[in-house]
Amino acid sequence: MALDKMTGELAKFRYLVVGAKPAKPIARPAAFEANAKELPELTTSTITATVATTSETTPKMYGTPKAGTTMTWAEPTPGEGSWSGSLSGLVQPTEAERANMLELQNALGQYVWIEQALDGETKPDGGYVIITSRGRPVPVEGNVTFDIGFTGYGPNFLDTTNIA
């Protein structure tokens, strides 16, 4: 789907609280399709992946090169990757959606499989995360606000449908 046609209002965010540390190799939980829960429309969701770099050469850390010499620059190589993210929403949830929000907030410190797909996407991205922070839901004129923070455990899969 073209980026100018995508909207967040029909995005899907599904999760399954696993609790125990996942076995390796990392795989999508077998019970995910049958037991996954969905959060209502999110106002924001951010999933950031980063790659650390390593370097064998030590760059000059201070001082100015003498006239006629050049600075030695490191040539880093990709190393270990990591990912994290956050979710927030301002919704008018049903009782079932409110229960799903509370379950995810109560999963603080637990392993959770998450998947997210924007409107029209057929390949959700995600993987295992540890819930690392939560905000308290606050009702405002019938709406409820919530926020969740997480750190990835293992790979951030760009297509979770092919993870055995």
XYZ file of C-alpha atoms in Angstrom:
164
model
C 0.000 0.000 0.000
C 1.298 3.474 -0.872
C 2.489 5.488 2.109
C 0.083 8.345 1.345
C -2.837 5.876 1.622
C -1.815 4.330 4.987
C -3.647 5.299 8.120
C -3.159 4.190 11.693
C -6.836 3.802 12.455
C -7.014 0.268 11.070
C -3.563 -0.831 12.219
C -3.470 -4.114 14.118
C -1.387 -4.669 17.214
C -1.632 -8.195 18.618
C 0.209 -9.787 21.500
C 0.478 -12.938 23.593
C 1.921 -12.890 27.107
C 4.261 -15.885 27.251
C 5.756 -15.193 30.679
C 8.676 -17.649 30.643
C 11.932 -17.013 28.782
C 11.527 -18.272 25.191
C 13.560 -21.248 24.005
C 16.112 -20.855 21.261
C 16.010 -20.790 18.338
C 13.477 -17.969 18.588
C 10.174 -18.944 17.004
C 6.660 -17.567 16.878
C 4.564 -19.164 19.656
C 2.499 -22.049 18.277
C -0.569 -20.792 20.163
C -0.312 -17.214 18.846
C -3.026 -17.339 16.166
C -5.514 -19.033 18.487
C -4.788 -16.997 21.641
C -3.467 -13.590 20.518
C -5.182 -10.531 21.929
C -5.570 -7.229 20.151
C -5.153 -3.714 21.468
C -7.525 -1.037 20.264
C -6.371 1.663 17.870
C -3.048 3.128 18.965
C -2.289 6.827 18.717
C 1.452 6.167 18.546
C 3.714 3.167 18.272
C 7.430 3.275 17.772
C 9.720 0.323 17.166
C 13.360 1.310 16.819
C 16.073 -1.123 15.770
C 19.760 -0.256 16.126
C 23.008 -1.982 15.260
C 26.051 -1.535 17.468
C 29.383 -1.149 15.747
C 32.760 -2.532 16.658
C 36.130 -1.275 15.555
C 39.553 -2.850 15.785
C 41.481 0.310 15.058
C 41.707 2.890 17.796
C 40.990 6.370 16.485
C 42.877 9.335 17.872
C 40.726 10.506 20.723
C 42.184 13.935 21.475
C 44.727 16.444 20.349
C 45.234 17.999 16.968
C 47.216 16.281 14.234
C 50.529 17.934 13.398
C 50.616 20.035 10.273
C 50.760 17.853 7.184
C 49.271 14.732 8.892
C 45.767 13.442 8.770
C 43.422 12.082 11.371
C 43.139 8.284 11.684
C 39.493 7.269 11.355
C 37.978 4.071 12.651
C 36.381 1.680 10.193
C 33.596 0.073 12.218
C 31.824 -3.122 11.281
C 28.238 -4.039 12.165
C 27.878 -5.902 15.428
C 25.032 -6.903 17.675
C 21.577 -5.487 16.981
C 18.910 -4.473 19.458
C 15.413 -3.047 19.353
C 12.920 -1.379 21.622
C 9.692 0.506 21.372
C 6.689 2.099 22.933
C 2.938 2.146 22.450
C 0.394 4.690 23.535
C -3.276 5.217 22.944
C -6.278 7.377 23.705
C -9.304 5.198 23.058
C -12.847 4.445 24.071
C -12.317 0.765 24.735
C -14.861 -1.943 25.179
C -14.598 -4.025 28.340
C -12.680 -6.707 26.402
C -10.222 -4.119 25.035
C -9.790 -2.617 28.514
C -8.979 -6.112 29.829
C -6.381 -6.543 27.042
C -4.747 -3.196 27.921
C -4.598 -4.123 31.593
C -3.198 -7.591 30.837
C -0.364 -6.079 28.799
C 0.346 -3.499 31.509
C 0.390 -6.237 34.152
C 2.956 -8.149 32.066
C 5.686 -5.796 33.341
C 8.960 -7.767 33.376
C 7.506 -10.676 31.378
C 8.193 -12.016 27.889
C 5.535 -11.148 25.321
C 5.291 -11.949 21.609
C 4.082 -8.880 19.675
C 3.049 -8.292 16.080
C 2.030 -5.089 14.348
C 0.681 -4.478 10.855
C -0.462 -1.191 9.384
C -3.714 -0.901 7.463
C -3.516 -3.115 4.379
C -0.282 -4.884 5.303
C -0.293 -8.688 5.225
C 3.146 -9.216 6.779
C 3.254 -8.063 10.409
C 6.553 -7.242 12.060
C 7.496 -8.050 15.651
C 9.057 -10.658 17.901
C 9.633 -11.316 21.591
C 9.848 -8.348 23.946
C 10.134 -7.754 27.666
C 7.666 -5.177 28.955
C 9.898 -2.607 30.672
C 7.556 0.265 31.522
C 3.893 1.059 31.796
C 1.689 4.038 32.393
C -1.472 3.954 34.415
C -4.687 4.132 32.353
C -6.438 7.401 33.047
C -10.042 7.944 31.915
C -10.735 11.338 30.331
C -14.353 12.025 29.297
C -14.928 8.369 28.400
C -11.546 7.934 26.700
C -8.745 5.954 28.307
C -5.038 6.724 27.899
C -2.347 4.091 28.212
C 1.310 3.589 27.372
C 3.691 0.638 27.328
C 7.471 0.462 26.834
C 9.387 -2.657 25.811
C 12.822 -4.000 24.904
C 13.232 -6.642 22.217
C 14.482 -10.124 23.082
C 16.118 -11.710 20.062
C 15.455 -10.621 16.473
C 12.982 -8.005 15.260
C 11.326 -9.924 12.429
C 10.044 -7.862 9.518
C 7.692 -10.712 8.566
C 6.526 -12.847 11.483
C 4.311 -15.062 9.316
C 7.336 -17.097 8.165
C 8.849 -17.704 11.603
C 8.399 -21.407 12.371
